[in-house]
Amino acid sequence: MGDVLAGFHAAWEFESDSVLIRYERGIRTPKLFQALGERRVPLAALQGVTLAPGRRGTVVLRAEPRPGADPLIEAGAGQLKESSDPYRLVLPAERETLAEYYADELRALLTESGPAERHLVPAPETPLHFKAYDAKASFDGTSVAFRWFWTGASTAKWKAGDQKFAVADLSGVEWRSPEVFEGHLRLLRRDAHDQPAQADQDPAAVVFGLGYGPVHESLPFAAAVLAAVRAAGPAAAPVPAAAPRRDPADIAERIRHLGELHRAGLVTDDEFSAKKAELLAEL
């Protein structure tokens, strides 16, 4: 096709075998888009295209990636906010006819559907690093390193010492968005049966906090690690660790912290009540 369709925060360039998505760099552009820069998405990685009304006089063109085709989407596991979806292109409503034309043209080129056997969309390039609440995490393409901060790391992590994990020793990655309570990034080891269930006690995990591990830093990191693990070959499925009973003092501290977030307006009344009940149930 060779044409370019520009929208808010991004432009899509349609090619015979792929869509090149270029994200804008601007104060209003979602930080995740700025971090990604641009992405070339092979048509084989897509299984559909939709066009729907958006908010405030806009229309939204969205490409639907196949499950397992994009390490970023796989790592995100449905946790990305709609505004940070890298497969959405928002356009003024007056461009709906043009957007519909491109949607039809793109649909005609799609021949694949269902889960992909491998990642088809390139992962973010390494090296990558970010600051979590309790550590600095870095990834050079072959191994992940955690260097603990004395101000945030738990006693268990200090006792274990700084950590380094080879990609070959991992079976996957678990990312929980920093935009929800208790966000974290956990490396799933092949011997995952002995990993602590609590991220703050697990030397193979870093925890997020307000201003620590933001989505635009921690999610590309998780996607790059996940892509490297998949490329290294099949691994045994991790065995979930049994959740231990928590120390009452730990529960009290977490409820206190949750209350601070609630008073600061960062957690809604419903979220506060639900999470408090969840924590009390662990006693």
PDB file of C-alpha atoms in Angstrom:
ATOM      1  CA  MET A   1       0.000   0.000   0.000  1.00  0.00           C
ATOM      2  CA  GLY A   2       2.805   2.396   0.907  1.00  0.00           C
ATOM      3  CA  ASP A   3       0.491   5.072   2.343  1.00  0.00           C
ATOM      4  CA  VAL A   4       0.640   6.887   5.678  1.00  0.00           C
ATOM      5  CA  LEU A   5      -2.315   7.504   7.973  1.00  0.00           C
ATOM      6  CA  ALA A   6      -1.546  10.034  10.704  1.00  0.00           C
ATOM      7  CA  GLY A   7      -3.568  10.276  13.895  1.00  0.00           C
ATOM      8  CA  PHE A   8      -3.134  11.643  17.392  1.00  0.00           C
ATOM      9  CA  HIS A   9       0.235  10.564  18.861  1.00  0.00           C
ATOM     10  CA  ALA A  10       1.078   8.131  16.044  1.00  0.00           C
ATOM     11  CA  ALA A  11       1.192   7.516  12.295  1.00  0.00           C
ATOM     12  CA  TRP A  12       0.766   4.190  10.513  1.00  0.00           C
ATOM     13  CA  GLU A  13       2.672   3.481   7.310  1.00  0.00           C
ATOM     14  CA  PHE A  14       1.118   0.614   5.373  1.00  0.00           C
ATOM     15  CA  GLU A  15       3.514  -1.648   3.513  1.00  0.00           C
ATOM     16  CA  SER A  16       3.013  -4.869   1.558  1.00  0.00           C
ATOM     17  CA  ASP A  17       4.020  -7.152   4.437  1.00  0.00           C
ATOM     18  CA  SER A  18       3.869  -4.970   7.553  1.00  0.00           C
ATOM     19  CA  VAL A  19       2.618  -1.824   9.257  1.00  0.00           C
ATOM     20  CA  LEU A  20       5.266   0.591  10.493  1.00  0.00           C
ATOM     21  CA  ILE A  21       3.932   2.481  13.509  1.00  0.00           C
ATOM     22  CA  ARG A  22       5.779   5.685  14.385  1.00  0.00           C
ATOM     23  CA  TYR A  23       4.901   7.292  17.709  1.00  0.00           C
ATOM     24  CA  GLU A  24       5.163  11.026  18.292  1.00  0.00           C
ATOM     25  CA  ARG A  25       7.407  12.570  20.900  1.00  0.00           C
ATOM     26  CA  GLY A  26       5.474  15.234  22.717  1.00  0.00           C
ATOM     27  CA  ILE A  27       4.243  16.256  26.124  1.00  0.00           C
ATOM     28  CA  ARG A  28       0.756  14.848  25.425  1.00  0.00           C
ATOM     29  CA  THR A  29       1.959  11.571  23.960  1.00  0.00           C
ATOM     30  CA  PRO A  30       1.714   8.599  26.358  1.00  0.00           C
ATOM     31  CA  LYS A  31       5.153   7.871  27.777  1.00  0.00           C
ATOM     32  CA  LEU A  32       4.984   4.251  26.657  1.00  0.00           C
ATOM     33  CA  PHE A  33       4.614   5.388  23.042  1.00  0.00           C
ATOM     34  CA  GLN A  34       7.598   7.694  23.411  1.00  0.00           C
ATOM     35  CA  ALA A  35       9.666   4.858  24.851  1.00  0.00           C
ATOM     36  CA  LEU A  36       8.737   2.540  21.982  1.00  0.00           C
ATOM     37  CA  GLY A  37       9.622   5.112  19.317  1.00  0.00           C
ATOM     38  CA  GLU A  38       8.497   3.025  16.376  1.00  0.00           C
ATOM     39  CA  ARG A  39       7.479  -0.575  15.781  1.00  0.00           C
ATOM     40  CA  ARG A  40       7.290  -2.642  12.623  1.00  0.00           C
ATOM     41  CA  VAL A  41       4.397  -5.067  12.907  1.00  0.00           C
ATOM     42  CA  PRO A  42       4.363  -7.882  10.320  1.00  0.00           C
ATOM     43  CA  LEU A  43       0.939  -8.578   8.853  1.00  0.00           C
ATOM     44  CA  ALA A  44       1.407 -12.183   9.964  1.00  0.00           C
ATOM     45  CA  ALA A  45       1.230 -10.905  13.560  1.00  0.00           C
ATOM     46  CA  LEU A  46      -2.277  -9.473  13.057  1.00  0.00           C
ATOM     47  CA  GLN A  47      -5.617 -11.232  12.908  1.00  0.00           C
ATOM     48  CA  GLY A  48      -8.094  -8.411  12.567  1.00  0.00           C
ATOM     49  CA  VAL A  49      -8.841  -4.697  12.261  1.00  0.00           C
ATOM     50  CA  THR A  50     -11.674  -2.701  13.808  1.00  0.00           C
ATOM     51  CA  LEU A  51     -12.966   0.840  13.410  1.00  0.00           C
ATOM     52  CA  ALA A  52     -15.178   2.300  16.120  1.00  0.00           C
ATOM     53  CA  PRO A  53     -16.349   5.697  17.426  1.00  0.00           C
ATOM     54  CA  GLY A  54     -13.999   7.240  19.966  1.00  0.00           C
ATOM     55  CA  ARG A  55     -14.385   9.988  22.525  1.00  0.00           C
ATOM     56  CA  ARG A  56     -14.944  13.671  21.825  1.00  0.00           C
ATOM     57  CA  GLY A  57     -15.361  13.579  18.078  1.00  0.00           C
ATOM     58  CA  THR A  58     -12.840  10.884  17.211  1.00  0.00           C
ATOM     59  CA  VAL A  59     -12.748   7.445  15.632  1.00  0.00           C
ATOM     60  CA  VAL A  60     -10.410   4.638  16.637  1.00  0.00           C
ATOM     61  CA  LEU A  61      -8.685   2.312  14.206  1.00  0.00           C
ATOM     62  CA  ARG A  62      -7.294  -0.713  15.995  1.00  0.00           C
ATOM     63  CA  ALA A  63      -5.237  -3.623  14.750  1.00  0.00           C
ATOM     64  CA  GLU A  64      -5.738  -6.839  16.697  1.00  0.00           C
ATOM     65  CA  PRO A  65      -2.515  -8.769  17.330  1.00  0.00           C
ATOM     66  CA  ARG A  66      -2.576 -12.547  17.415  1.00  0.00           C
ATOM     67  CA  PRO A  67      -2.086 -14.034  20.901  1.00  0.00           C
ATOM     68  CA  GLY A  68       1.600 -14.659  21.497  1.00  0.00           C
ATOM     69  CA  ALA A  69       2.776 -12.625  18.492  1.00  0.00           C
ATOM     70  CA  ASP A  70       3.932  -9.551  20.420  1.00  0.00           C
ATOM     71  CA  PRO A  71       6.078  -9.892  23.576  1.00  0.00           C
ATOM     72  CA  LEU A  72       4.943  -6.462  24.801  1.00  0.00           C
ATOM     73  CA  ILE A  73       1.271  -7.427  24.701  1.00  0.00           C
ATOM     74  CA  GLU A  74       1.983 -10.870  26.142  1.00  0.00           C
ATOM     75  CA  ALA A  75       3.936  -9.387  29.061  1.00  0.00           C
ATOM     76  CA  GLY A  76       1.251  -6.737  29.627  1.00  0.00           C
ATOM     77  CA  ALA A  77      -1.367  -9.491  30.013  1.00  0.00           C
ATOM     78  CA  GLY A  78      -4.322  -7.157  29.442  1.00  0.00           C
ATOM     79  CA  GLN A  79      -3.224  -4.585  32.027  1.00  0.00           C
ATOM     80  CA  LEU A  80      -2.525  -1.651  29.710  1.00  0.00           C
ATOM     81  CA  LYS A  81      -4.907   1.281  29.833  1.00  0.00           C
ATOM     82  CA  GLU A  82      -6.791   1.932  26.614  1.00  0.00           C
ATOM     83  CA  SER A  83      -4.921   5.200  26.079  1.00  0.00           C
ATOM     84  CA  SER A  84      -1.599   3.323  26.151  1.00  0.00           C
ATOM     85  CA  ASP A  85      -2.621   0.559  23.726  1.00  0.00           C
ATOM     86  CA  PRO A  86       0.100   0.624  21.024  1.00  0.00           C
ATOM     87  CA  TYR A  87      -2.315  -0.887  18.475  1.00  0.00           C
ATOM     88  CA  ARG A  88      -4.866   1.966  18.645  1.00  0.00           C
ATOM     89  CA  LEU A  89      -4.781   4.893  16.222  1.00  0.00           C
ATOM     90  CA  VAL A  90      -7.093   7.755  17.213  1.00  0.00           C
ATOM     91  CA  LEU A  91      -8.215  10.107  14.418  1.00  0.00           C
ATOM     92  CA  PRO A  92     -10.596  13.071  14.074  1.00  0.00           C
ATOM     93  CA  ALA A  93     -14.136  11.910  13.254  1.00  0.00           C
ATOM     94  CA  GLU A  94     -14.041  13.731   9.910  1.00  0.00           C
ATOM     95  CA  ARG A  95     -11.389  11.240   8.759  1.00  0.00           C
ATOM     96  CA  GLU A  96     -13.645   8.234   9.355  1.00  0.00           C
ATOM     97  CA  THR A  97     -14.151   7.540   5.634  1.00  0.00           C
ATOM     98  CA  LEU A  98     -10.402   7.510   5.049  1.00  0.00           C
ATOM     99  CA  ALA A  99      -9.836   5.319   8.090  1.00  0.00           C
ATOM    100  CA  GLU A 100     -12.507   2.895   6.874  1.00  0.00           C
ATOM    101  CA  TYR A 101     -10.755   2.642   3.522  1.00  0.00           C
ATOM    102  CA  TYR A 102      -7.448   1.721   5.154  1.00  0.00           C
ATOM    103  CA  ALA A 103      -9.186  -0.722   7.511  1.00  0.00           C
ATOM    104  CA  ASP A 104     -10.724  -2.537   4.528  1.00  0.00           C
ATOM    105  CA  GLU A 105      -7.418  -2.564   2.660  1.00  0.00           C
ATOM    106  CA  LEU A 106      -5.586  -3.949   5.671  1.00  0.00           C
ATOM    107  CA  ARG A 107      -8.217  -6.635   6.352  1.00  0.00           C
ATOM    108  CA  ALA A 108      -7.832  -7.904   2.795  1.00  0.00           C
ATOM    109  CA  LEU A 109      -4.140  -8.550   3.422  1.00  0.00           C
ATOM    110  CA  LEU A 110      -4.532 -10.497   6.666  1.00  0.00           C
ATOM    111  CA  THR A 111      -4.349 -14.264   6.256  1.00  0.00           C
ATOM    112  CA  GLU A 112      -3.423 -15.534   9.742  1.00  0.00           C
ATOM    113  CA  SER A 113      -5.429 -15.949  12.934  1.00  0.00           C
ATOM    114  CA  GLY A 114      -5.200 -17.670  16.290  1.00  0.00           C
ATOM    115  CA  PRO A 115      -2.180 -18.035  18.593  1.00  0.00           C
ATOM    116  CA  ALA A 116       1.246 -17.501  17.052  1.00  0.00           C
ATOM    117  CA  GLU A 117       3.884 -20.181  17.573  1.00  0.00           C
ATOM    118  CA  ARG A 118       6.545 -17.543  18.229  1.00  0.00           C
ATOM    119  CA  HIS A 119       6.974 -13.809  18.701  1.00  0.00           C
ATOM    120  CA  LEU A 120       6.624 -12.021  15.368  1.00  0.00           C
ATOM    121  CA  VAL A 121       6.948  -8.413  16.556  1.00  0.00           C
ATOM    122  CA  PRO A 122      10.475  -7.388  17.611  1.00  0.00           C
ATOM    123  CA  ALA A 123      11.017  -6.866  21.330  1.00  0.00           C
ATOM    124  CA  PRO A 124      12.440  -3.592  22.709  1.00  0.00           C
ATOM    125  CA  GLU A 125      16.194  -3.425  22.184  1.00  0.00           C
ATOM    126  CA  THR A 126      18.616  -4.036  25.028  1.00  0.00           C
ATOM    127  CA  PRO A 127      20.342  -2.952  27.193  1.00  0.00           C
ATOM    128  CA  LEU A 128      17.449  -1.865  29.377  1.00  0.00           C
ATOM    129  CA  HIS A 129      17.190  -0.794  33.003  1.00  0.00           C
ATOM    130  CA  PHE A 130      14.809   0.875  35.435  1.00  0.00           C
ATOM    131  CA  LYS A 131      14.497   1.718  39.118  1.00  0.00           C
ATOM    132  CA  ALA A 132      11.996  -0.260  41.149  1.00  0.00           C
ATOM    133  CA  TYR A 133      11.131   0.612  44.746  1.00  0.00           C
ATOM    134  CA  ASP A 134      13.595  -1.906  46.153  1.00  0.00           C
ATOM    135  CA  ALA A 135      16.227  -2.336  43.424  1.00  0.00           C
ATOM    136  CA  LYS A 136      17.771  -1.269  40.180  1.00  0.00           C
ATOM    137  CA  ALA A 137      16.964  -3.810  37.461  1.00  0.00           C
ATOM    138  CA  SER A 138      19.101  -4.190  34.349  1.00  0.00           C
ATOM    139  CA  PHE A 139      19.010  -6.508  31.337  1.00  0.00           C
ATOM    140  CA  ASP A 140      21.808  -6.885  28.793  1.00  0.00           C
ATOM    141  CA  GLY A 141      20.131  -9.417  26.543  1.00  0.00           C
ATOM    142  CA  THR A 142      21.547 -12.525  28.198  1.00  0.00           C
ATOM    143  CA  SER A 143      21.036 -11.975  31.925  1.00  0.00           C
ATOM    144  CA  VAL A 144      18.932  -9.926  34.354  1.00  0.00           C
ATOM    145  CA  ALA A 145      20.525  -8.276  37.386  1.00  0.00           C
ATOM    146  CA  PHE A 146      18.885  -6.834  40.509  1.00  0.00           C
ATOM    147  CA  ARG A 147      20.896  -4.512  42.768  1.00  0.00           C
ATOM    148  CA  TRP A 148      19.036  -3.900  46.017  1.00  0.00           C
ATOM    149  CA  PHE A 149      18.427  -0.482  47.578  1.00  0.00           C
ATOM    150  CA  TRP A 150      18.883  -0.408  51.335  1.00  0.00           C
ATOM    151  CA  THR A 151      15.946   2.006  51.636  1.00  0.00           C
ATOM    152  CA  GLY A 152      13.419  -0.351  50.048  1.00  0.00           C
ATOM    153  CA  ALA A 153      14.602  -3.967  49.938  1.00  0.00           C
ATOM    154  CA  SER A 154      13.227  -6.451  52.462  1.00  0.00           C
ATOM    155  CA  THR A 155      15.452  -8.277  54.924  1.00  0.00           C
ATOM    156  CA  ALA A 156      15.007 -11.464  52.881  1.00  0.00           C
ATOM    157  CA  LYS A 157      16.404  -9.775  49.792  1.00  0.00           C
ATOM    158  CA  TRP A 158      19.329  -8.232  51.682  1.00  0.00           C
ATOM    159  CA  LYS A 159      20.207 -11.642  53.075  1.00  0.00           C
ATOM    160  CA  ALA A 160      20.097 -13.163  49.586  1.00  0.00           C
ATOM    161  CA  GLY A 161      22.355 -10.427  48.193  1.00  0.00           C
ATOM    162  CA  ASP A 162      22.320  -8.814  44.750  1.00  0.00           C
ATOM    163  CA  GLN A 163      20.988 -11.185  42.121  1.00  0.00           C
ATOM    164  CA  LYS A 164      21.870 -12.156  38.549  1.00  0.00           C
ATOM    165  CA  PHE A 165      19.772 -14.523  36.442  1.00  0.00           C
ATOM    166  CA  ALA A 166      20.775 -16.036  33.114  1.00  0.00           C
ATOM    167  CA  VAL A 167      18.004 -16.128  30.510  1.00  0.00           C
ATOM    168  CA  ALA A 168      18.615 -19.868  30.130  1.00  0.00           C
ATOM    169  CA  ASP A 169      17.564 -20.372  33.773  1.00  0.00           C
ATOM    170  CA  LEU A 170      14.201 -18.650  33.333  1.00  0.00           C
ATOM    171  CA  SER A 171      10.847 -19.967  32.158  1.00  0.00           C
ATOM    172  CA  GLY A 172       8.996 -16.665  31.911  1.00  0.00           C
ATOM    173  CA  VAL A 173       8.212 -13.244  33.354  1.00  0.00           C
ATOM    174  CA  GLU A 174       5.315 -11.978  35.485  1.00  0.00           C
ATOM    175  CA  TRP A 175       4.542  -8.248  35.234  1.00  0.00           C
ATOM    176  CA  ARG A 176       1.966  -6.550  37.439  1.00  0.00           C
ATOM    177  CA  SER A 177       1.328  -2.952  36.490  1.00  0.00           C
ATOM    178  CA  PRO A 178       2.702  -0.228  38.813  1.00  0.00           C
ATOM    179  CA  GLU A 179      -0.625   1.535  38.315  1.00  0.00           C
ATOM    180  CA  VAL A 180      -2.302  -0.933  40.683  1.00  0.00           C
ATOM    181  CA  PHE A 181      -1.559  -1.815  44.298  1.00  0.00           C
ATOM    182  CA  GLU A 182       1.390  -4.195  44.778  1.00  0.00           C
ATOM    183  CA  GLY A 183       2.768  -3.979  41.231  1.00  0.00           C
ATOM    184  CA  HIS A 184       5.929  -5.956  40.566  1.00  0.00           C
ATOM    185  CA  LEU A 185       8.140  -7.697  38.030  1.00  0.00           C
ATOM    186  CA  ARG A 186       8.955 -11.293  38.846  1.00  0.00           C
ATOM    187  CA  LEU A 187      11.323 -13.597  36.991  1.00  0.00           C
ATOM    188  CA  LEU A 188       9.916 -17.113  36.811  1.00  0.00           C
ATOM    189  CA  ARG A 189      12.739 -19.578  37.315  1.00  0.00           C
ATOM    190  CA  ARG A 190      12.755 -23.122  36.077  1.00  0.00           C
ATOM    191  CA  ASP A 191      12.865 -24.156  39.737  1.00  0.00           C
ATOM    192  CA  ALA A 192       9.846 -21.903  40.451  1.00  0.00           C
ATOM    193  CA  HIS A 193       8.392 -24.413  42.904  1.00  0.00           C
ATOM    194  CA  ASP A 194      10.541 -22.874  45.648  1.00  0.00           C
ATOM    195  CA  GLN A 195       9.873 -19.175  44.868  1.00  0.00           C
ATOM    196  CA  PRO A 196       8.190 -17.163  47.641  1.00  0.00           C
ATOM    197  CA  ALA A 197       4.649 -16.120  46.697  1.00  0.00           C
ATOM    198  CA  GLN A 198       5.174 -12.570  48.017  1.00  0.00           C
ATOM    199  CA  ALA A 199       7.113 -10.391  45.578  1.00  0.00           C
ATOM    200  CA  ASP A 200       8.686  -8.342  48.375  1.00  0.00           C
ATOM    201  CA  GLN A 201      10.207 -11.538  49.809  1.00  0.00           C
ATOM    202  CA  ASP A 202      11.301 -13.034  46.475  1.00  0.00           C
ATOM    203  CA  PRO A 203      14.915 -12.328  45.391  1.00  0.00           C
ATOM    204  CA  ALA A 204      13.749 -13.026  41.815  1.00  0.00           C
ATOM    205  CA  ALA A 205      11.286 -10.112  41.915  1.00  0.00           C
ATOM    206  CA  VAL A 206      11.342  -6.340  42.265  1.00  0.00           C
ATOM    207  CA  VAL A 207       8.385  -4.354  43.576  1.00  0.00           C
ATOM    208  CA  PHE A 208       7.049  -1.078  42.267  1.00  0.00           C
ATOM    209  CA  GLY A 209       5.885   2.010  44.122  1.00  0.00           C
ATOM    210  CA  LEU A 210       4.767   5.547  43.433  1.00  0.00           C
ATOM    211  CA  GLY A 211       7.272   6.788  40.844  1.00  0.00           C
ATOM    212  CA  TYR A 212       9.185   3.490  40.780  1.00  0.00           C
ATOM    213  CA  GLY A 213       8.956   1.054  37.865  1.00  0.00           C
ATOM    214  CA  PRO A 214       6.649   3.151  35.644  1.00  0.00           C
ATOM    215  CA  VAL A 215       4.894   1.346  32.794  1.00  0.00           C
ATOM    216  CA  HIS A 216       7.013   2.906  30.042  1.00  0.00           C
ATOM    217  CA  GLU A 217      10.179   1.558  31.678  1.00  0.00           C
ATOM    218  CA  SER A 218       9.187  -1.715  33.330  1.00  0.00           C
ATOM    219  CA  LEU A 219       6.896  -3.141  30.612  1.00  0.00           C
ATOM    220  CA  PRO A 220       9.412  -2.876  27.719  1.00  0.00           C
ATOM    221  CA  PHE A 221      11.940  -4.418  30.124  1.00  0.00           C
ATOM    222  CA  ALA A 222       9.589  -7.324  30.867  1.00  0.00           C
ATOM    223  CA  ALA A 223       8.832  -7.761  27.158  1.00  0.00           C
ATOM    224  CA  ALA A 224      12.523  -7.899  26.243  1.00  0.00           C
ATOM    225  CA  VAL A 225      13.232 -10.517  28.917  1.00  0.00           C
ATOM    226  CA  LEU A 226      10.202 -12.562  27.865  1.00  0.00           C
ATOM    227  CA  ALA A 227      11.277 -12.475  24.208  1.00  0.00           C
ATOM    228  CA  ALA A 228      14.777 -13.635  25.145  1.00  0.00           C
ATOM    229  CA  VAL A 229      13.357 -16.492  27.222  1.00  0.00           C
ATOM    230  CA  ARG A 230      11.098 -17.605  24.353  1.00  0.00           C
ATOM    231  CA  ALA A 231      13.969 -17.397  21.868  1.00  0.00           C
ATOM    232  CA  ALA A 232      16.152 -19.522  24.144  1.00  0.00           C
ATOM    233  CA  GLY A 233      13.804 -22.469  23.703  1.00  0.00           C
ATOM    234  CA  PRO A 234      10.913 -24.205  25.454  1.00  0.00           C
ATOM    235  CA  ALA A 235      10.932 -24.342  29.219  1.00  0.00           C
ATOM    236  CA  ALA A 236       8.930 -26.317  31.691  1.00  0.00           C
ATOM    237  CA  ALA A 237       5.839 -24.548  32.929  1.00  0.00           C
ATOM    238  CA  PRO A 238       6.517 -22.997  36.352  1.00  0.00           C
ATOM    239  CA  VAL A 239       4.836 -24.545  39.355  1.00  0.00           C
ATOM    240  CA  PRO A 240       2.958 -21.839  41.287  1.00  0.00           C
ATOM    241  CA  ALA A 241       4.259 -21.356  44.803  1.00  0.00           C
ATOM    242  CA  ALA A 242       1.810 -21.896  47.614  1.00  0.00           C
ATOM    243  CA  ALA A 243       0.813 -18.679  49.325  1.00  0.00           C
ATOM    244  CA  PRO A 244       2.140 -18.636  52.897  1.00  0.00           C
ATOM    245  CA  ARG A 245       0.258 -17.148  55.819  1.00  0.00           C
ATOM    246  CA  ARG A 246       1.511 -13.637  56.374  1.00  0.00           C
ATOM    247  CA  ASP A 247       2.856 -12.141  59.545  1.00  0.00           C
ATOM    248  CA  PRO A 248       0.127  -9.993  61.235  1.00  0.00           C
ATOM    249  CA  ALA A 249       2.657  -7.162  61.572  1.00  0.00           C
ATOM    250  CA  ASP A 250       3.270  -7.283  57.813  1.00  0.00           C
ATOM    251  CA  ILE A 251      -0.476  -7.166  57.152  1.00  0.00           C
ATOM    252  CA  ALA A 252      -0.864  -4.182  59.486  1.00  0.00           C
ATOM    253  CA  GLU A 253       1.947  -2.328  57.707  1.00  0.00           C
ATOM    254  CA  ARG A 254       0.409  -2.969  54.317  1.00  0.00           C
ATOM    255  CA  ILE A 255      -3.012  -1.776  55.476  1.00  0.00           C
ATOM    256  CA  ARG A 256      -1.357   1.369  56.867  1.00  0.00           C
ATOM    257  CA  HIS A 257       0.331   1.979  53.498  1.00  0.00           C
ATOM    258  CA  LEU A 258      -2.950   1.313  51.694  1.00  0.00           C
ATOM    259  CA  GLY A 259      -4.635   3.867  53.948  1.00  0.00           C
ATOM    260  CA  GLU A 260      -2.007   6.462  52.997  1.00  0.00           C
ATOM    261  CA  LEU A 261      -2.682   5.835  49.304  1.00  0.00           C
ATOM    262  CA  HIS A 262      -6.425   6.137  49.972  1.00  0.00           C
ATOM    263  CA  ARG A 263      -6.052   9.448  51.826  1.00  0.00           C
ATOM    264  CA  ALA A 264      -3.851  10.753  49.013  1.00  0.00           C
ATOM    265  CA  GLY A 265      -6.597   9.972  46.504  1.00  0.00           C
ATOM    266  CA  LEU A 266      -4.536   7.332  44.685  1.00  0.00           C
ATOM    267  CA  VAL A 267      -6.894   4.501  45.662  1.00  0.00           C
ATOM    268  CA  THR A 268     -10.709   4.709  45.440  1.00  0.00           C
ATOM    269  CA  ASP A 269     -13.056   3.823  48.297  1.00  0.00           C
ATOM    270  CA  ASP A 270     -14.009   0.559  46.594  1.00  0.00           C
ATOM    271  CA  GLU A 271     -10.383  -0.364  45.874  1.00  0.00           C
ATOM    272  CA  PHE A 272      -9.427   0.409  49.469  1.00  0.00           C
ATOM    273  CA  SER A 273     -12.221  -1.739  50.909  1.00  0.00           C
ATOM    274  CA  ALA A 274     -11.569  -4.649  48.534  1.00  0.00           C
ATOM    275  CA  LYS A 275      -7.818  -4.691  49.078  1.00  0.00           C
ATOM    276  CA  LYS A 276      -8.142  -4.311  52.848  1.00  0.00           C
ATOM    277  CA  ALA A 277     -10.510  -7.301  52.933  1.00  0.00           C
ATOM    278  CA  GLU A 278      -8.088  -9.280  50.769  1.00  0.00           C
ATOM    279  CA  LEU A 279      -5.202  -8.538  53.120  1.00  0.00           C
ATOM    280  CA  LEU A 280      -7.208  -9.402  56.231  1.00  0.00           C
ATOM    281  CA  ALA A 281      -8.172 -12.722  54.610  1.00  0.00           C
ATOM    282  CA  GLU A 282      -4.498 -13.671  54.515  1.00  0.00           C
ATOM    283  CA  LEU A 283      -4.205 -13.678  58.310  1.00  0.00           C
TER     284      LEU A 283
END
